[in-house]
XYZ file of N, CA and C in Angstrom:
876
model
N -11.950 42.721 -1.244
C -11.263 41.107 -0.710
C -11.422 40.891 0.589
N -11.755 39.844 1.125
C -11.735 39.699 2.413
C -10.553 38.807 2.804
N -9.795 39.786 3.758
C -8.294 39.204 4.130
C -8.274 38.592 5.348
N -9.485 38.668 5.844
C -9.520 37.465 7.322
C -8.876 35.960 6.993
N -7.823 35.571 8.028
C -7.410 34.050 7.947
C -8.358 33.103 7.480
N -8.414 32.345 6.489
C -9.645 31.306 6.338
C -9.233 30.413 7.187
N -10.452 29.519 7.143
C -10.101 28.451 7.975
C -9.618 27.325 6.913
N -8.672 26.334 7.763
C -8.039 25.226 6.917
C -9.003 24.160 7.179
N -10.065 24.145 7.303
C -10.738 22.841 7.512
C -12.153 23.111 6.378
N -13.562 23.155 6.862
C -14.449 23.405 6.021
C -14.266 24.988 5.582
N -14.584 24.654 4.226
C -14.572 26.303 3.321
C -15.971 26.287 3.065
N -16.664 27.204 3.872
C -17.785 27.950 3.484
C -17.811 28.927 2.453
N -18.537 28.432 1.342
C -18.751 29.537 0.404
C -19.345 31.119 0.676
N -20.214 30.862 1.684
C -20.832 32.354 2.092
C -20.154 33.099 2.937
N -18.771 32.492 3.597
C -18.024 32.935 4.511
C -16.507 33.506 3.799
N -16.085 32.673 2.861
C -14.883 32.987 2.053
C -15.303 32.751 0.637
N -16.237 33.555 -0.032
C -16.712 33.658 -1.187
C -15.524 34.040 -2.231
N -14.486 34.727 -1.482
C -13.517 35.340 -2.399
C -11.843 34.444 -2.355
N -12.105 33.236 -1.561
C -11.292 32.365 -1.552
C -11.471 31.044 -2.409
N -10.530 30.835 -3.047
C -10.573 29.767 -4.119
C -10.090 28.629 -2.990
N -10.227 27.688 -3.481
C -9.619 25.761 -2.672
C -7.931 26.099 -2.937
N -7.468 26.837 -3.654
C -6.193 26.626 -3.865
C -5.982 27.587 -2.734
N -6.301 28.974 -2.548
C -6.130 29.571 -1.542
C -5.943 29.178 -0.247
N -6.927 28.151 0.230
C -6.985 27.997 1.194
C -5.810 26.572 1.441
N -5.627 25.911 0.401
C -4.643 25.203 0.361
C -3.228 25.531 0.381
N -2.942 26.797 -0.067
C -1.719 27.444 -0.018
C -1.465 27.815 1.114
N -2.255 27.947 2.000
C -2.107 28.907 3.465
C -1.592 27.412 4.349
N -1.488 26.300 4.072
C -0.999 25.445 4.758
C 0.559 25.108 4.574
N 1.669 25.697 4.903
C 2.677 25.922 4.722
C 3.548 24.962 5.447
N 3.714 23.790 4.800
C 4.256 22.527 5.376
C 5.875 22.698 5.501
N 6.225 23.450 5.021
C 7.789 23.535 5.105
C 7.989 24.375 6.431
N 7.157 25.170 6.974
C 7.337 25.833 8.060
C 7.106 25.259 9.346
N 6.076 23.895 9.137
C 5.552 23.138 10.305
C 6.448 22.473 10.938
N 7.554 23.086 11.672
C 8.684 22.231 11.741
C 8.262 20.925 12.773
N 7.150 21.231 13.742
C 7.163 20.140 14.748
C 5.622 19.475 14.683
N 5.429 19.581 13.146
C 4.686 18.647 12.427
C 3.070 18.707 13.450
N 2.494 20.019 13.912
C 1.304 20.276 14.399
C 0.210 20.394 13.719
N -0.720 19.511 13.982
C -1.840 19.932 13.008
C -2.945 20.642 13.749
N -3.522 21.789 13.097
C -4.073 22.923 13.391
C -5.304 22.327 13.539
N -6.422 22.694 14.544
C -7.913 22.426 14.521
C -8.393 23.075 13.521
N -8.898 22.600 12.319
C -9.470 22.784 11.340
C -10.516 23.682 11.431
N -10.990 23.912 12.593
C -12.499 24.657 13.160
C -12.197 25.928 13.724
N -10.954 26.309 14.343
C -10.382 27.020 15.141
C -10.477 28.590 14.613
N -10.980 28.953 13.682
C -10.939 30.337 12.793
C -12.565 30.570 12.643
N -13.219 29.834 12.884
C -14.749 30.068 12.244
C -15.362 30.743 13.743
N -15.957 31.814 13.546
C -16.849 32.364 14.193
C -17.980 31.599 14.543
N -18.641 32.194 15.811
C -19.965 31.183 16.176
C -21.030 31.199 15.062
N -21.498 32.535 14.455
C -22.108 31.948 13.381
C -22.009 31.220 12.364
N -20.390 31.303 11.656
C -20.104 30.472 10.617
C -20.138 29.106 11.051
N -19.716 28.817 12.675
C -19.948 27.351 12.751
C -21.349 26.937 12.657
N -22.215 27.731 13.484
C -23.382 27.234 13.291
C -24.000 26.936 11.872
N -23.779 27.750 10.972
C -23.913 27.511 9.814
C -23.837 26.273 9.092
N -22.574 26.255 9.436
C -21.492 24.943 8.742
C -21.985 23.906 9.278
N -22.432 23.576 10.628
C -22.484 22.238 10.932
C -24.057 21.924 10.574
N -24.930 23.324 10.536
C -26.058 22.760 9.826
C -26.153 22.164 8.255
N -25.066 22.792 7.622
C -24.968 22.511 6.244
C -24.465 20.867 6.509
N -23.621 20.556 7.518
C -23.426 19.267 7.600
C -24.654 18.083 8.110
N -25.337 18.838 8.809
C -26.342 17.684 9.172
C -27.272 17.701 7.966
N -27.344 18.665 7.008
C -28.371 18.513 5.954
C -27.537 17.660 4.869
N -26.419 17.365 4.853
C -25.405 16.621 3.784
C -25.544 15.106 4.443
N -25.478 15.084 6.015
C -25.281 13.911 6.377
C -26.555 12.963 6.721
N -27.748 13.796 6.520
C -29.129 13.387 6.834
C -29.446 13.046 8.260
N -29.152 14.029 8.883
C -28.702 13.568 10.639
C -29.715 14.508 11.507
N -30.831 14.775 10.594
C -31.608 15.970 10.771
C -32.193 15.692 12.352
N -32.468 14.323 12.745
C -32.827 13.871 14.201
C -31.564 14.316 14.977
N -30.860 14.542 14.662
C -29.445 15.101 15.937
C -28.931 15.771 15.650
N -29.841 17.124 15.043
C -29.265 18.441 14.693
C -28.759 19.243 16.111
N -29.439 19.505 16.917
C -29.352 19.976 18.476
C -28.200 19.372 18.912
N -28.080 18.181 18.817
C -26.929 17.141 19.677
C -25.693 17.976 18.717
N -25.488 17.680 17.452
C -24.488 18.344 16.664
C -24.104 19.710 16.727
N -25.313 20.377 16.858
C -24.758 21.545 17.152
C -24.008 22.108 18.443
N -24.377 21.156 19.490
C -23.518 21.447 20.830
C -22.342 20.625 20.675
N -22.121 19.551 19.854
C -20.845 19.331 20.037
C -19.827 19.993 19.042
N -20.576 20.700 17.938
C -19.474 21.291 17.352
C -18.734 22.492 18.292
N -19.765 23.178 19.038
C -18.796 23.914 20.117
C -17.783 23.430 20.790
N -17.921 22.419 21.070
C -16.593 21.795 21.834
C -15.461 21.078 20.530
N -16.073 20.914 19.434
C -15.017 20.190 18.552
C -14.019 21.655 18.249
N -14.609 22.814 18.343
C -13.911 24.201 18.038
C -13.304 24.366 19.210
N -13.702 24.175 20.549
C -12.755 24.570 21.771
C -12.865 23.607 22.677
N -12.444 22.410 22.695
C -12.870 21.607 23.635
C -12.357 21.771 25.029
N -11.745 22.869 25.608
C -11.486 23.294 26.911
C -12.711 23.762 27.478
N -13.780 24.601 26.926
C -15.095 25.230 27.539
C -16.089 24.448 27.768
N -15.672 23.273 28.215
C -16.945 22.527 28.309
C -17.572 22.699 29.780
N -16.415 22.805 30.463
C -16.914 22.894 32.205
C -17.755 24.026 32.501
N -17.571 25.325 31.783
C -18.334 26.460 31.654
C -19.698 26.657 31.177
N -19.783 25.493 30.138
C -20.921 25.777 28.953
C -22.229 25.440 29.512
N -23.319 25.979 29.397
C -24.726 25.743 29.796
C -25.362 24.887 29.041
N -24.963 24.523 27.827
C -25.566 23.537 26.738
C -25.053 22.158 27.171
N -24.147 22.060 28.011
C -23.531 20.484 28.347
C -24.390 20.034 29.611
N -24.749 19.105 29.768
C -25.354 18.341 30.792
C -24.230 17.492 31.643
N -25.009 17.529 32.933
C -23.726 17.151 34.130
C -23.099 15.729 33.514
N -24.015 14.855 33.196
C -23.706 13.442 32.629
C -22.410 13.708 31.477
N -22.913 14.611 30.631
C -21.895 14.768 29.836
C -20.623 15.425 29.893
N -20.592 16.404 30.910
C -19.337 16.818 31.416
C -18.760 15.742 32.467
N -19.289 14.742 32.932
C -18.415 13.758 33.832
C -17.593 13.180 32.591
N -18.519 12.625 31.705
C -17.726 11.739 30.543
C -16.571 12.624 29.934
N -16.616 13.949 29.478
C -15.675 14.718 28.629
C -14.357 14.732 29.861
N -15.053 15.099 31.280
C -13.734 15.076 32.260
C -13.035 13.431 32.195
N -13.808 12.863 31.971
C -13.020 11.257 32.161
C -12.209 11.127 31.298
N -12.045 11.911 30.007
C -11.092 11.848 29.014
C -9.894 12.418 29.537
N -9.754 13.046 30.228
C -8.513 13.614 30.729
C -8.068 12.689 32.075
N -9.139 12.799 33.266
C -8.534 12.213 34.414
C -8.863 10.942 34.786
N -9.768 10.117 33.628
C -9.850 8.717 34.073
C -9.567 8.044 32.636
N -8.442 8.066 31.878
C -8.579 7.851 30.218
C -8.757 6.456 30.146
N -8.399 5.402 31.220
C -8.852 4.396 30.867
C -10.342 3.719 31.033
N -10.768 4.559 31.171
C -12.384 4.658 31.501
C -12.887 4.648 29.858
N -13.090 3.553 29.315
C -13.179 3.038 27.830
C -14.413 2.173 27.269
N -15.284 2.497 26.616
C -16.061 1.491 26.414
C -15.492 0.142 25.746
N -16.406 -0.875 26.269
C -15.794 -2.144 26.014
C -15.493 -2.290 24.155
N -16.081 -1.863 23.469
C -15.805 -1.620 22.068
C -14.412 -1.143 21.572
N -14.134 -0.158 22.422
C -12.896 0.418 22.160
C -11.644 -0.850 22.623
N -11.797 -1.082 23.701
C -10.878 -2.201 24.203
C -10.845 -3.418 23.196
N -12.131 -3.785 22.902
C -11.911 -4.936 21.702
C -11.330 -4.678 20.681
N -11.671 -3.373 19.972
C -10.763 -3.054 18.808
C -9.113 -2.759 19.069
N -8.889 -2.498 20.429
C -7.620 -2.372 20.542
C -6.914 -3.897 20.876
N -7.595 -4.743 21.138
C -7.188 -6.271 21.575
C -7.131 -6.514 20.214
N -7.815 -6.691 19.230
C -7.957 -7.191 18.058
C -7.046 -6.690 17.269
N -6.694 -5.388 17.111
C -5.717 -5.222 16.348
C -4.187 -5.356 16.731
N -4.060 -5.568 17.898
C -3.058 -6.082 18.584
C -2.683 -7.800 18.097
N -3.718 -8.498 18.255
C -3.501 -9.598 17.785
C -3.255 -9.949 16.286
N -3.637 -8.908 15.380
C -3.533 -8.921 13.982
C -1.952 -8.540 13.943
N -1.612 -8.121 14.739
C -0.074 -7.313 14.331
C 0.536 -8.414 14.907
N 0.418 -9.254 16.117
C 1.158 -10.319 16.289
C 1.040 -11.492 15.579
N 0.151 -11.747 14.843
C -0.111 -12.801 13.823
C 0.960 -12.621 12.652
N 1.391 -11.726 12.318
C 2.114 -11.590 11.324
C 3.433 -12.301 11.553
N 4.316 -12.519 12.733
C 5.106 -13.007 12.983
C 5.159 -13.871 13.906
N 3.902 -14.427 14.567
C 3.915 -15.176 15.696
C 3.543 -16.581 15.240
N 4.411 -17.475 15.651
C 4.170 -18.767 15.725
C 3.489 -19.716 16.962
N 3.107 -20.861 16.697
C 2.357 -21.807 18.029
C 3.354 -22.922 17.738
N 4.427 -23.100 17.384
C 4.927 -24.390 17.580
C 5.199 -25.218 18.477
N 4.928 -24.528 20.050
C 4.996 -24.762 21.378
C 3.713 -25.791 21.649
N 2.440 -25.444 20.923
C 1.149 -25.988 21.123
C 1.253 -27.159 20.105
N 2.218 -27.531 19.329
C 2.109 -28.779 18.603
C 3.296 -29.418 18.048
N 4.142 -29.516 19.443
C 5.392 -30.076 19.107
C 5.305 -31.364 19.511
N 4.578 -31.740 20.176
C 4.504 -33.408 20.780
C 3.252 -34.348 20.241
N 2.995 -34.366 18.863
C 2.213 -34.891 18.386
C 2.723 -35.786 17.507
N 3.761 -36.290 17.400
C 4.570 -37.451 16.631
C 4.905 -37.048 15.406
N 5.181 -37.784 14.442
C 5.662 -37.580 13.211
C 5.147 -36.330 12.359
N 4.073 -36.084 12.586
C 3.403 -34.841 11.938
C 3.510 -33.540 12.349
N 4.611 -33.670 13.480
C 4.403 -32.261 14.133
C 4.913 -31.257 13.159
N 6.367 -31.681 12.298
C 6.654 -30.603 11.802
C 5.572 -29.902 10.829
N 4.902 -30.947 10.246
C 3.443 -30.121 9.519
C 2.573 -29.325 9.798
N 2.474 -29.761 11.246
C 1.447 -28.862 12.055
C 2.230 -27.639 12.248
N 3.329 -27.463 12.447
C 4.047 -26.250 13.148
C 3.877 -25.458 11.821
N 4.079 -25.704 10.550
C 3.914 -24.985 9.587
C 2.602 -24.363 9.340
N 1.724 -24.685 10.157
C 0.268 -23.631 10.035
C -0.205 -23.308 11.451
N 0.885 -23.530 12.637
C 0.566 -23.047 13.532
C 0.272 -21.790 13.544
N 0.612 -20.861 13.181
C 0.334 -19.242 12.702
C -1.681 -19.407 12.830
N -2.019 -20.140 12.421
C -3.236 -20.129 12.325
C -4.091 -20.214 13.556
N -3.666 -20.620 14.547
C -4.125 -20.537 15.952
C -4.246 -19.380 16.687
N -3.309 -18.484 16.607
C -3.694 -16.973 17.001
C -4.766 -16.420 16.116
N -4.786 -16.644 14.917
C -5.702 -16.362 13.910
C -6.951 -16.344 14.186
N -7.408 -17.646 14.783
C -8.930 -17.821 15.043
C -9.178 -16.832 16.135
N -8.979 -16.314 17.133
C -9.551 -15.379 18.102
C -9.831 -13.820 16.947
N -8.720 -13.708 16.160
C -8.637 -12.563 15.315
C -9.713 -12.721 14.334
N -9.979 -13.722 13.747
C -11.428 -13.759 12.884
C -12.815 -13.429 13.586
N -12.729 -14.199 14.870
C -13.926 -13.781 15.533
C -13.960 -12.478 16.232
N -12.832 -12.047 16.537
C -13.099 -10.610 17.120
C -13.436 -9.563 16.121
N -12.797 -9.792 15.045
C -12.958 -8.844 13.625
C -14.577 -8.500 13.646
N -15.500 -9.821 13.724
C -16.901 -9.730 13.566
C -17.421 -8.761 14.604
N -17.113 -8.587 15.912
C -17.742 -7.855 16.683
C -17.110 -6.198 16.539
N -15.869 -5.973 16.128
C -15.332 -4.647 16.075
C -16.091 -3.935 15.242
N -16.394 -2.787 15.638
C -17.363 -1.405 14.776
C -16.285 -0.813 13.864
N -16.930 -1.008 12.714
C -16.039 -0.331 11.578
C -15.539 1.066 11.746
N -14.432 1.361 10.904
C -13.521 2.541 11.382
C -14.730 3.981 11.175
N -14.947 4.824 11.754
C -15.403 6.082 11.679
C -15.102 6.871 10.632
N -13.639 6.932 10.274
C -12.936 7.695 9.552
C -13.140 7.053 8.433
N -13.164 5.998 7.868
C -13.139 5.244 6.781
C -14.644 5.552 6.327
N -15.655 5.037 7.099
C -17.061 5.651 6.852
C -17.120 7.289 6.220
N -16.642 8.416 6.960
C -16.603 9.558 6.683
C -16.104 9.537 5.174
N -14.887 9.101 4.722
C -14.516 9.317 3.719
C -15.058 8.685 2.553
N -15.813 7.693 2.948
C -16.803 7.324 1.649
C -18.033 7.883 2.113
N -18.258 9.060 2.899
C -19.601 9.762 3.003
C -20.676 8.832 3.401
N -20.496 7.918 4.289
C -21.541 7.128 5.178
C -21.447 7.503 6.399
N -22.086 8.861 6.768
C -22.032 9.644 7.808
C -22.478 8.773 8.923
N -23.925 8.444 8.730
C -24.928 7.913 9.763
C -24.173 6.250 10.214
N -23.521 5.780 9.240
C -22.772 4.555 9.900
C -21.637 5.001 10.824
N -20.756 6.038 10.160
C -19.749 6.851 11.140
C -20.278 6.988 12.648
N -21.522 7.702 12.625
C -22.206 7.966 13.963
C -22.230 6.840 14.961
N -22.837 5.702 13.952
C -23.027 4.768 14.818
C -22.058 4.147 15.469
N -20.780 4.236 14.415
C -19.522 3.223 14.824
C -18.993 4.235 16.244
N -19.356 5.552 16.032
C -18.451 6.551 17.091
C -19.128 6.025 18.188
N -20.661 5.993 18.565
C -21.212 5.947 19.708
C -20.869 4.633 20.435
N -20.585 3.428 19.613
C -19.959 2.328 20.465
C -18.563 2.635 21.081
N -17.763 3.625 20.282
C -16.357 3.769 20.930
C -16.323 4.922 21.928
N -17.209 5.671 22.266
C -17.613 6.441 22.908
C -18.508 6.515 24.277
N -17.989 7.386 25.181
C -18.923 6.930 26.383
C -20.266 7.726 26.288
N -20.109 8.523 25.674
C -21.562 9.585 25.552
C -21.823 10.041 24.362
N -23.174 9.818 23.733
C -23.358 10.564 22.493
C -22.694 11.697 21.896
N -22.635 12.887 22.868
C -21.826 14.067 22.558
C -20.652 13.916 22.394
N -19.835 13.143 22.805
C -18.407 12.633 22.397
C -18.284 12.309 21.278
N -19.814 11.444 20.586
C -19.625 10.605 19.337
C -19.710 11.610 18.259
N -20.853 12.644 18.762
C -21.255 13.489 17.545
C -19.919 14.519 17.661
N -19.341 15.106 18.783
C -18.167 16.054 18.509
C -17.180 15.442 17.428
N -16.550 14.036 17.807
C -15.776 13.524 17.102
C -15.993 13.285 15.428
N -17.651 12.857 15.555
C -18.114 13.091 14.029
C -17.572 14.002 13.069
N -18.083 15.184 13.965
C -17.886 16.409 12.967
C -16.409 17.006 12.909
N -15.674 16.608 14.065
C -14.439 16.960 13.980
C -13.633 16.298 12.650
N -13.854 15.151 12.509
C -13.062 14.032 11.584
C -13.581 14.579 10.022
N -14.866 15.127 10.298
C -15.558 15.308 8.910
C -14.870 16.588 8.414
N -14.300 17.399 9.441
C -13.711 18.410 9.005
C -12.241 18.455 8.579
N -11.711 17.082 9.352
C -10.265 16.638 8.897
C -10.025 16.202 7.757
N -10.969 15.431 7.631
C -11.201 14.828 6.119
C -11.319 15.601 4.840
N -11.936 16.698 5.371
C -12.354 17.615 4.189
C -10.897 18.307 3.871
N -10.487 18.826 4.972
C -9.110 19.495 4.758
C -7.960 18.919 3.755
N -7.967 17.394 3.921
C -7.213 16.364 3.394
C -7.486 16.313 1.933
N -8.822 16.290 1.562
C -9.506 16.388 0.240
C -8.819 17.423 -0.339
N -9.091 18.657 -0.039
C -8.486 19.867 -0.322
C -7.195 19.918 -0.438
N -6.436 19.453 0.365
C -5.029 19.431 0.327
C -4.449 18.440 -0.751
N -4.836 17.418 -0.793
C -4.357 16.307 -1.704
C -5.127 16.482 -3.118
N -6.291 17.112 -3.237
C -7.086 17.083 -4.408
C -6.429 18.420 -5.013
N -7.028 18.434 -6.142
C -6.102 18.817 -7.791
C -6.778 20.334 -7.690
N -7.674 20.628 -6.770
C -8.206 21.867 -6.774
C -9.625 22.095 -7.420
N -9.785 21.189 -8.137
C -11.179 21.222 -8.708
C -12.264 20.595 -8.053
N -13.369 21.322 -7.682
C -14.505 20.718 -6.963
C -15.817 20.267 -7.732
N -16.403 19.039 -7.215
C -17.856 18.874 -7.658
C -18.507 18.613 -6.822
N -20.082 19.325 -7.129
C -20.980 18.926 -6.186
C -21.721 17.613 -6.430
N -22.049 16.726 -5.331
C -22.432 15.495 -5.111
C -23.678 15.904 -4.147
N -24.748 15.420 -4.457
C -25.784 15.495 -3.150
C -25.861 16.681 -2.192
N -25.341 17.754 -2.750
C -25.229 18.926 -2.333
C -23.927 19.344 -1.716
N -23.020 18.266 -1.848
C -21.849 18.459 -0.958
C -20.609 18.719 -2.002
N -19.490 19.655 -1.847
C -18.457 19.968 -2.586
C -17.428 18.747 -2.500
N -16.965 18.428 -3.455
C -16.080 17.004 -3.115
C -14.948 17.243 -3.870
N -13.623 17.079 -3.656
C -12.738 17.375 -4.158
C -11.757 16.165 -4.930
N -11.468 16.486 -6.023
C -10.494 15.264 -6.629
C -8.997 15.242 -6.222
N -8.659 13.850 -6.150
C -7.575 13.591 -5.580
C -6.495 12.947 -6.651
N -6.717 13.473 -7.579
C -5.628 12.904 -8.524
C -4.360 13.789 -8.879
N -4.448 15.034 -8.360
C -3.426 15.818 -9.133
C -2.356 16.479 -8.280
N -2.280 15.505 -6.734
C -1.383 16.262 -5.985
C -0.498 14.968 -5.313
N -0.796 13.694 -6.000
C 0.058 12.611 -5.283
C 1.383 12.802 -5.789
N 1.627 13.251 -6.806
C 3.228 13.443 -7.086
C 3.819 14.506 -6.572
N 3.293 15.281 -5.900
C 3.855 16.763 -5.420
C 3.974 16.444 -3.944
N 2.877 15.257 -3.323
C 2.958 14.670 -2.274
C 4.899 13.949 -2.221
N 4.785 13.084 -3.318
C 5.836 12.199 -3.128
C 7.166 13.156 -3.320
N 7.163 14.449 -3.991
C 8.258 15.102 -3.765
C 8.467 15.630 -2.276
N 7.595 15.817 -1.819
C 7.782 16.098 -0.161
C 8.435 15.340 0.649
N 8.272 14.209 0.408
C 9.402 13.292 0.966
C 10.728 13.621 1.050
N 11.151 14.286 -0.230
C 12.651 14.934 -0.344
C 12.720 16.216 -0.280
N 11.758 17.309 -0.592
C 12.104 18.551 -0.274
C 11.852 18.898 0.860
N 11.158 18.888 1.546
C 10.582 19.113 2.871
C 11.726 18.805 4.257
N 12.651 19.541 4.723
C 13.519 18.849 5.613
C 13.093 17.980 6.813
N 12.044 18.178 7.487
C 11.381 17.492 8.161
C 11.174 16.052 7.755
N 10.440 16.272 6.750
C 10.045 14.705 6.149
C 10.999 13.910 5.557
N 12.376 14.681 4.841
C 13.281 14.319 4.246
C 14.017 13.502 5.386
N 14.291 14.024 6.827
C 15.147 13.315 7.705
C 14.367 11.917 8.108
N 12.809 12.183 8.324
C 12.342 10.991 8.552
C 12.360 9.951 7.628
N 12.290 10.278 6.161
C 12.440 9.239 5.354
C 13.429 8.781 5.112
N 14.593 9.446 5.460
C 15.858 8.711 5.455
C 16.091 7.980 6.757
N 15.802 8.296 7.904
C 15.845 7.654 8.647
C 15.200 6.384 8.625
N 14.117 6.055 7.923
C 13.229 4.893 7.558
C 13.681 3.853 6.540
N 14.775 4.733 5.692
C 15.527 3.912 4.692
C 16.400 3.221 5.340
N 17.167 3.533 6.159
C 18.463 3.507 6.970
C 18.239 2.259 8.006
N 16.817 2.357 8.815
C 16.455 1.364 9.569
C 15.771 -0.065 8.665
N 15.106 0.062 7.500
C 14.760 -1.073 6.536
C 16.003 -1.826 6.120
N 16.957 -1.033 5.829
C 18.309 -1.818 4.929
C 19.031 -2.382 6.199
N 18.932 -1.722 7.425
C 19.825 -2.218 8.141
C 19.400 -3.537 8.817
N 17.944 -3.337 8.980
C 17.262 -4.780 9.339
C 17.724 -5.867 8.493
N 17.690 -5.863 7.234
C 18.238 -6.669 6.154
C 19.685 -7.109 6.101
N 20.375 -6.112 6.565
C 21.886 -6.333 6.663
C 22.432 -7.023 7.730
N 21.721 -6.906 9.105
C 22.256 -7.055 10.646
C 22.470 -8.741 10.511
N 21.593 -9.438 9.809
C 21.405 -10.971 10.350
C 20.366 -11.121 11.348
N 19.451 -10.311 11.687
C 18.349 -10.924 12.369
C 17.593 -11.594 11.925
N 17.118 -11.989 10.628
C 16.447 -12.698 9.856
C 16.813 -14.234 10.310
N 18.139 -14.511 10.220
C 18.790 -15.954 10.789
C 18.242 -15.932 12.169
N 18.172 -15.151 13.162
C 17.617 -15.437 14.167
C 16.429 -15.470 14.184
N 15.476 -15.188 13.540
C 14.167 -15.228 13.551
C 13.710 -16.237 12.837
N 14.453 -16.989 11.776
C 14.020 -18.407 11.172
C 14.456 -19.423 11.750
N 15.270 -19.303 12.446
C 16.424 -20.060 12.918
C 16.559 -20.495 14.188
N 16.053 -19.630 15.014
C 16.157 -19.430 16.541
C 16.113 -20.883 17.148
N 15.270 -21.835 16.854
C 14.769 -22.890 17.644
C 16.146 -23.930 17.348
N 16.165 -23.854 15.974
C 17.736 -24.659 15.772
C 18.390 -24.207 16.232
N 19.183 -22.958 16.387
C 20.205 -22.573 17.096
C 20.359 -22.836 18.485
N 19.166 -22.792 18.992
C 19.359 -23.308 20.360
C 19.195 -24.635 20.851
N 18.781 -25.521 19.918
C 18.601 -27.043 19.913
C 19.823 -27.537 19.746
N 20.978 -26.771 18.924
C 22.429 -27.323 18.401
C 23.460 -26.573 19.749
N 22.852 -26.290 20.596
C 23.291 -25.315 21.691
C 22.941 -26.226 23.016
N 22.888 -27.448 22.415
C 22.164 -28.283 23.838
C 21.128 -28.367 24.320
N 20.176 -27.171 23.732
C 19.042 -27.137 24.728
C 18.194 -28.073 24.010
N 17.254 -28.311 25.093
C 16.184 -29.635 24.775
C 15.324 -28.826 23.719
N 14.503 -29.876 22.961
C 13.434 -29.236 21.990
C 12.599 -28.398 22.780
N 11.852 -28.920 23.816
C 11.104 -28.070 24.499
C 11.464 -26.914 24.961
N 12.938 -26.643 25.405
C 13.407 -25.367 25.823
C 13.891 -24.381 24.466
N 14.230 -25.004 23.483
C 14.680 -24.371 22.369
C 13.237 -23.644 21.956
N 12.150 -24.574 21.688
C 10.745 -24.091 21.275
C 10.549 -22.679 22.156
N 10.337 -23.005 23.488
C 9.979 -22.160 24.695
C 10.815 -20.925 24.461
N 12.085 -20.696 24.242
C 12.908 -19.687 24.019
C 12.373 -18.764 22.734
N 12.299 -19.383 21.855
C 11.934 -18.688 20.536
C 10.550 -18.607 20.227
N 9.431 -18.875 21.773
C 7.863 -19.153 21.148
C 7.730 -17.409 20.960
N 6.669 -17.866 19.632
C 6.189 -16.240 19.425
C 7.249 -15.402 18.474
N 8.295 -15.735 18.492
C 9.395 -15.005 17.294
C 9.747 -15.742 16.406
N 10.561 -16.920 16.672
C 11.229 -17.575 15.818
C 10.422 -19.030 15.275
N 11.321 -20.117 14.619
C 10.289 -20.888 13.841
C 11.173 -22.183 14.867
């Protein structure tokens, strides 16, 4: 029996033929993972295993035209620190990889657009624009009810230009679409290829951990059922000390939010300021973006 430590990522049948899916998943000891660190699922692959595995991924993903790029990217996904000494990485690629550490704000416009749109989406949940429609006469109160629609307009427009989530594409086995999205979100195709393969490895691990251990073949790819472990995952909210403490903290915060009276300030802040002798404009200005 092969007693080598199995990879916690992509399970290669040729490499770990004696290891079942349950064996691999059982090697993930969430009880001892006190710091909640996620191990690189490719770290235990030998160069031969990694090459064989990425070639299998290329075939599954129908990315034969990018095979050489993905093979180089897989080496970076396994050990991102060695790019400076690699002869397979061009100077332009080295600059892009170095910028990830030294110039972190040098990102493609599509990534900044995605961040801005997500921020607007979060703000729209509790954002009001009453200040923009308070001087329109007797119908002002009606327009204020719908004032949250104003910041929603740029949100609707911005979503159209945002790239789709690469991780979502990969979970749906749409690898070519995921690669195109990553190309828009990264400065260099090598970075996109590296992240494509790395996300695939992570998603594969999640399918193995969340699945029931039964695998089915679809288009040459082994896929795992997700129907068997949801209850056990729910149990981990209370059985694992680290997760139990986080669950308890979340419960306390959510209950305290409802009991502390902040909802009164949220829904009646402008009225409270107006009754405190503030002008209508000042009351709306103070509560702008938060209250009603």
